[in-house]
Amino acid sequence: MQRRTAFYEQKNIRLDKYNLKLNEALFHNANGYIGIRYDFEEGYEKGYEKGHFIPSQYINGFFEYAKMNQAERLYGLVEEKQIMLNVADTQPIRLFFDGEEFSMFSGAVLASRLRLDMEKGVTVRNVLWRSPRGKEFYISITRMASFYQLPLFTIDYEVLPLNFSGDVLIESSHNGNVFNYVDPSDPRMCNEAAQYLTSVGCEIKAGASYITSRTFKSGLEVCSCVKNVLFQDCQKQFIIDNNDAVCRFMTTARPGERIRFIKYAVFSDSIRHENCRDRAEAEMALARSVPLQELYEKQEAYLADYWNNCGIEIEGDDELNTSIRFSLYQLIQAVGKDQHGNVAPKGLSGDGYEGHFFWDSEMYIQPFFTATNPAISRKLIEYRYRTLDMARENAAILGHKAGALYPWRTIMGRECSGYFPSGSAQYHINGDIAYSIIAYYLATKDIEFIQEKGAEIVFETARLWMDVGNFHEGKFCINDVTGPDEYTCIVNNNYYTNVLAQYHLNWAVKFYSRLKTSDGFDRLVQKIGLSEEEIEGFSKAAENMYLPYDERLKINPQDDSFLQKKSWDIGEIPKSDFPLLLHYHPLHLYRHQICKQPDTVMAHFILDDAQSEETVLNSFNYYEKITTHDSSLSMCIFSIVAARLGMVDKAFEYFESTARLDLLDKNNNTDDGIHVANNGGNYMAIVYGFGGLRLKESGIYFAPVLPERWSGYSFKVTFENSRVLVRVREDECLFRLEIGRAQKIFVYGKEYLLEDSLCISRR
Ligand code: BGC
């Protein structure tokens, strides 16, 4: 029997519109390249208003340009954005038994279950159905987005007639006439015109349908190929009409005899392949070259490895374990596996935020991969490397004479922020990207990769600090930027930005001196025209970086003017006014001491040596009172810093409030897609929070604490090719080297050599 935590399921599938739409996201299938929302293959009840459901499928990195209307066309504002597209629908399958059509909304659903199996990597729907005229069937539908063959999505359909013999018609469609979902009332969703693809070709070849479409402006092509296979005698008919291919099978059913039907769908795109039509054909041949069972086994093997690398287990709370598994499963479903894709806030489960990539990737998702699967972390950096030229162009648009400024939100590399005060002004994105490269380096010591790609990003983005900042009364100041808290915009000396820029500049200097004598470094120095004087400039700016500190409160103010602003008691704000961004003018928010999410507290997590314990504690207490947590990226960071400060109960409370965000649909918007950064944050809260993991130049640090409600927990971390299991119990922490050579580790600040295993008393 499968362990309870291996799956998330809904017995008696809820059939109201709200839950069905939510299930589209919760049960979606994705593998980092394709993502397919979970829709009933047979469709929904007639009369459910059109547009309510979003039966979408996405390709990571595939986009179209769309107009960004600016009310005032000021210089340099974004006029064209990119949006992630809904590509051809390969889901529909209708079943007719002697003229009666299977539907969850007609006849009687005698029993049903929808299960996301996170070990097998599939979703399974089981239905016991009685038709209006009394025919009974057991239906089981298994869907998989293959981790082994990324372009492949399969629907494995089994029907067991229980009391029926007669004619069966299976109608499977492949539809290229698709639209993007729009919601004009929500700023986090796409709100204009919805059709972005035009047909290039629709054909049937060797029993498979091919639909190729092109975007109007970006000129990108996508091809999907569908092949339907029925394992019994049948008559087959193809109808192809107006970008819609329908394959019909006529067969006979007998009680107790299972009918099995498999729908293979593959996707390919012209970003990755010169000829996506031919590529789709090759992918289909590959998928069909082995039995589906073999692909299931490969899927399970991929995930066995994945789970083994994370090794997260909470002792004594199965339900929480399931939520954590769910979070980690979403991370591997969402993350791009090549340099053309990245991670959108909703992954590939919905088009909230139009599929743009933000700092979420580097600060919430990458910390997980860096610690468990650095090869994926490297791919995320390669994506940033691929778009470095566009970051250089972006810097120039914003008037910088040198360096690169990564866009706040993007798909292909150009800025997509419509509202620059809480968008393009978030220059910390440069520091976040550098931070993630440094973390990757600290975890792997992969200096070759730094030389090949990482250093160029670090230098070019470091340059930007020199251009945006300036010396004032001997201190290096950075003015008119926005920190992570989007309720406080365009400020001088945002603590998060400045302290991160300091770290970034220091590391640019370190990389320079480490790489200086290595082969090929000259080429990079020449390519970007980097000089020793510039490096000295980096050092000087870092050394003299201005970091706001308030003597009276003994905290780091969020920025120069933050403490001058009016207070606003969160307790006095009506519950219905949250999130505030949907109810208050931005200026109203900016003029108050109110935070959407951690800013200084976030800085105290990522650079926790920069300030004294006292400052970190005082700051935590100060910002805690004024943070609304209107962003799903918020609570996990408060949990981590509370744990670091020894406030374990508080850390646990924050963790508890956010760990099931998607499964409980706490923000009422999971139907737009799951919250990937929150999922990454759940991981961080356990491993970086309770486990106290930190990657530093001097080594890898742990400082485990144990929430009272748990009897123990464990996790695994990979660094420098060694994998370490950490098991935390009431009295002790066990560290076991599972793979690789002996490593130096720090536990509660004390150094140990981990050769085999170590047992350390818990503080
Ligand atoms: C948050 C940002 C985040 C974005 C995408 C916003 O609500 O304030 O920090 O990057 O969502 O997840």
CSV table of N, CA and C in Angstrom, one decimal, residues 612-685:
chain,number,residue,atom,x,y,z
A,612,SER,N,23.9,42.9,14.1
A,612,SER,CA,24.0,42.2,15.4
A,612,SER,C,22.6,41.5,15.6
A,613,GLU,N,22.7,40.5,16.5
A,613,GLU,CA,21.5,39.8,16.9
A,613,GLU,C,20.4,40.8,17.4
A,614,GLU,N,20.9,41.8,18.1
A,614,GLU,CA,19.9,42.8,18.7
A,614,GLU,C,19.2,43.5,17.6
A,615,THR,N,19.9,44.0,16.6
A,615,THR,CA,19.3,44.7,15.5
A,615,THR,C,18.3,43.8,14.8
A,616,VAL,N,18.7,42.6,14.6
A,616,VAL,CA,17.8,41.6,13.8
A,616,VAL,C,16.5,41.4,14.6
A,617,LEU,N,16.7,41.2,15.9
A,617,LEU,CA,15.5,41.0,16.8
A,617,LEU,C,14.6,42.2,16.8
A,618,ASN,N,15.2,43.4,17.1
A,618,ASN,CA,14.4,44.6,17.1
A,618,ASN,C,13.7,44.9,15.8
A,619,SER,N,14.4,44.6,14.7
A,619,SER,CA,13.8,44.9,13.4
A,619,SER,C,12.6,43.9,13.2
A,620,PHE,N,12.9,42.7,13.5
A,620,PHE,CA,11.8,41.7,13.4
A,620,PHE,C,10.5,42.1,14.1
A,621,ASN,N,10.7,42.5,15.4
A,621,ASN,CA,9.6,42.9,16.2
A,621,ASN,C,8.9,44.2,15.6
A,622,TYR,N,9.7,45.1,15.1
A,622,TYR,CA,9.1,46.3,14.5
A,622,TYR,C,8.3,46.0,13.2
A,623,TYR,N,8.9,45.2,12.3
A,623,TYR,CA,8.3,45.0,11.0
A,623,TYR,C,7.1,44.0,11.1
A,624,GLU,N,7.2,43.2,12.1
A,624,GLU,CA,6.1,42.2,12.3
A,624,GLU,C,4.8,42.9,12.4
A,625,LYS,N,4.8,44.0,13.2
A,625,LYS,CA,3.5,44.7,13.5
A,625,LYS,C,2.9,45.4,12.2
A,626,ILE,N,3.8,45.6,11.3
A,626,ILE,CA,3.3,46.5,10.1
A,626,ILE,C,3.3,45.7,8.8
A,627,THR,N,3.5,44.4,8.9
A,627,THR,CA,3.5,43.6,7.6
A,627,THR,C,2.1,42.9,7.5
A,628,THR,N,1.5,43.1,6.3
A,628,THR,CA,0.2,42.6,6.0
A,628,THR,C,0.2,41.1,5.5
A,629,HIS,N,1.4,40.7,5.0
A,629,HIS,CA,1.5,39.4,4.3
A,629,HIS,C,0.6,39.3,3.1
A,630,ASP,N,0.4,40.4,2.4
A,630,ASP,CA,-0.5,40.4,1.3
A,630,ASP,C,0.2,39.7,0.1
A,631,SER,N,1.4,39.3,0.3
A,631,SER,CA,2.1,38.5,-0.8
A,631,SER,C,2.3,37.1,-0.2
A,632,SER,N,2.1,36.1,-1.0
A,632,SER,CA,2.3,34.7,-0.6
A,632,SER,C,3.8,34.4,-0.3
A,633,LEU,N,4.7,35.4,-0.6
A,633,LEU,CA,6.1,35.2,-0.4
A,633,LEU,C,6.5,35.7,1.0
A,634,SER,N,5.6,36.0,1.8
A,634,SER,CA,5.9,36.8,3.1
A,634,SER,C,6.1,35.9,4.3
A,635,MET,N,5.1,35.1,4.6
A,635,MET,CA,5.1,34.4,6.0
A,635,MET,C,6.3,33.5,6.1
A,636,CYS,N,6.7,32.9,5.1
A,636,CYS,CA,7.8,31.9,5.2
A,636,CYS,C,9.1,32.6,5.7
A,637,ILE,N,9.3,33.8,5.2
A,637,ILE,CA,10.5,34.5,5.6
A,637,ILE,C,10.4,34.9,7.1
A,638,PHE,N,9.3,35.4,7.5
A,638,PHE,CA,9.1,35.7,9.0
A,638,PHE,C,9.3,34.4,9.8
A,639,SER,N,8.9,33.3,9.3
A,639,SER,CA,9.1,32.0,10.0
A,639,SER,C,10.6,31.7,10.1
A,640,ILE,N,11.3,31.9,9.0
A,640,ILE,CA,12.8,31.6,9.0
A,640,ILE,C,13.5,32.5,10.0
A,641,VAL,N,13.2,33.8,10.0
A,641,VAL,CA,13.9,34.7,10.9
A,641,VAL,C,13.5,34.5,12.3
A,642,ALA,N,12.2,34.2,12.6
A,642,ALA,CA,11.8,33.8,13.9
A,642,ALA,C,12.6,32.6,14.4
A,643,ALA,N,12.7,31.6,13.6
A,643,ALA,CA,13.5,30.4,14.0
A,643,ALA,C,14.9,30.8,14.3
A,644,ARG,N,15.5,31.6,13.5
A,644,ARG,CA,16.9,32.0,13.7
A,644,ARG,C,17.0,32.7,15.1
A,645,LEU,N,16.0,33.5,15.4
A,645,LEU,CA,16.0,34.2,16.7
A,645,LEU,C,15.6,33.4,17.9
A,646,GLY,N,15.4,32.1,17.6
A,646,GLY,CA,15.0,31.2,18.7
A,646,GLY,C,13.5,31.3,19.1
A,647,MET,N,12.7,32.0,18.3
A,647,MET,CA,11.3,32.1,18.7
A,647,MET,C,10.6,30.9,17.9
A,648,VAL,N,10.8,29.7,18.4
A,648,VAL,CA,10.4,28.6,17.6
A,648,VAL,C,8.9,28.5,17.4
A,649,ASP,N,8.2,28.8,18.5
A,649,ASP,CA,6.7,28.7,18.4
A,649,ASP,C,6.1,29.7,17.4
A,650,LYS,N,6.7,30.9,17.4
A,650,LYS,CA,6.3,31.9,16.4
A,650,LYS,C,6.6,31.4,15.0
A,651,ALA,N,7.8,30.9,14.9
A,651,ALA,CA,8.3,30.4,13.6
A,651,ALA,C,7.3,29.3,13.1
A,652,PHE,N,6.8,28.5,14.0
A,652,PHE,CA,5.9,27.4,13.6
A,652,PHE,C,4.6,28.0,13.2
A,653,GLU,N,4.1,29.0,14.0
A,653,GLU,CA,2.8,29.6,13.6
A,653,GLU,C,2.8,30.2,12.2
A,654,TYR,N,3.9,30.9,11.9
A,654,TYR,CA,4.0,31.4,10.5
A,654,TYR,C,4.0,30.3,9.5
A,655,PHE,N,4.8,29.3,9.8
A,655,PHE,CA,4.9,28.2,8.9
A,655,PHE,C,3.6,27.5,8.7
A,656,GLU,N,2.9,27.3,9.8
A,656,GLU,CA,1.6,26.6,9.7
A,656,GLU,C,0.6,27.4,8.9
A,657,SER,N,0.7,28.8,9.0
A,657,SER,CA,-0.3,29.6,8.3
A,657,SER,C,0.0,29.6,6.8
A,658,THR,N,1.1,29.2,6.4
A,658,THR,CA,1.4,29.4,5.0
A,658,THR,C,1.7,28.0,4.3
A,659,ALA,N,1.9,27.0,5.1
A,659,ALA,CA,2.3,25.7,4.5
A,659,ALA,C,1.2,25.1,3.6
A,660,ARG,N,0.0,25.4,3.9
A,660,ARG,CA,-1.1,24.7,3.1
A,660,ARG,C,-1.8,25.8,2.2
A,661,LEU,N,-1.1,26.8,1.9
A,661,LEU,CA,-1.7,27.9,1.2
A,661,LEU,C,-2.5,27.5,0.0
A,662,ASP,N,-1.9,26.6,-0.9
A,662,ASP,CA,-2.6,26.2,-2.1
A,662,ASP,C,-3.7,25.1,-1.8
A,663,LEU,N,-3.3,24.2,-0.9
A,663,LEU,CA,-4.3,23.1,-0.7
A,663,LEU,C,-5.5,23.6,0.0
A,664,LEU,N,-5.4,24.6,0.8
A,664,LEU,CA,-6.6,25.2,1.4
A,664,LEU,C,-7.1,26.4,0.7
A,665,ASP,N,-6.5,26.8,-0.4
A,665,ASP,CA,-6.8,28.0,-1.2
A,665,ASP,C,-7.0,29.2,-0.3
A,666,LYS,N,-6.0,29.4,0.5
A,666,LYS,CA,-6.1,30.5,1.5
A,666,LYS,C,-6.3,31.8,0.9
A,667,ASN,N,-5.6,32.1,-0.2
A,667,ASN,CA,-5.7,33.4,-0.8
A,667,ASN,C,-6.8,33.5,-1.8
A,668,ASN,N,-7.6,32.5,-1.9
A,668,ASN,CA,-8.8,32.5,-2.9
A,668,ASN,C,-8.4,32.8,-4.3
A,669,ASN,N,-7.2,32.4,-4.7
A,669,ASN,CA,-6.8,32.6,-6.1
A,669,ASN,C,-5.9,31.5,-6.6
A,670,THR,N,-5.9,30.3,-5.9
A,670,THR,CA,-5.2,29.2,-6.5
A,670,THR,C,-5.7,28.7,-7.8
A,671,ASP,N,-7.0,29.0,-8.1
A,671,ASP,CA,-7.5,28.6,-9.4
A,671,ASP,C,-6.8,29.3,-10.5
A,672,ASP,N,-6.2,30.5,-10.3
A,672,ASP,CA,-5.3,31.1,-11.3
A,672,ASP,C,-4.0,30.4,-11.5
A,673,GLY,N,-3.7,29.5,-10.5
A,673,GLY,CA,-2.4,28.8,-10.6
A,673,GLY,C,-1.9,28.7,-9.2
A,674,ILE,N,-1.1,27.6,-9.0
A,674,ILE,CA,-0.5,27.4,-7.7
A,674,ILE,C,0.6,28.5,-7.4
A,675,HIS,N,1.0,28.7,-6.2
A,675,HIS,CA,1.9,29.7,-5.8
A,675,HIS,C,3.3,29.1,-5.6
A,676,VAL,N,4.1,29.2,-6.7
A,676,VAL,CA,5.4,28.4,-6.7
A,676,VAL,C,6.4,29.0,-5.6
A,677,ALA,N,6.4,30.4,-5.5
A,677,ALA,CA,7.4,30.9,-4.6
A,677,ALA,C,7.0,30.5,-3.2
A,678,ASN,N,5.7,30.5,-2.9
A,678,ASN,CA,5.3,30.0,-1.6
A,678,ASN,C,5.7,28.6,-1.4
A,679,ASN,N,5.6,27.8,-2.4
A,679,ASN,CA,6.0,26.4,-2.3
A,679,ASN,C,7.5,26.3,-1.9
A,680,GLY,N,8.3,27.1,-2.6
A,680,GLY,CA,9.8,27.2,-2.3
A,680,GLY,C,10.0,27.7,-0.9
A,681,GLY,N,9.1,28.7,-0.5
A,681,GLY,CA,9.2,29.2,0.8
A,681,GLY,C,8.9,28.2,1.9
A,682,ASN,N,8.0,27.3,1.6
A,682,ASN,CA,7.7,26.2,2.6
A,682,ASN,C,8.9,25.4,2.8
A,683,TYR,N,9.6,25.1,1.7
A,683,TYR,CA,10.9,24.3,1.9
A,683,TYR,C,11.9,25.1,2.7
A,684,MET,N,12.0,26.4,2.3
A,684,MET,CA,13.0,27.2,3.0
A,684,MET,C,12.7,27.3,4.5
A,685,ALA,N,11.4,27.4,4.8
A,685,ALA,CA,11.0,27.5,6.3
A,685,ALA,C,11.5,26.3,7.0
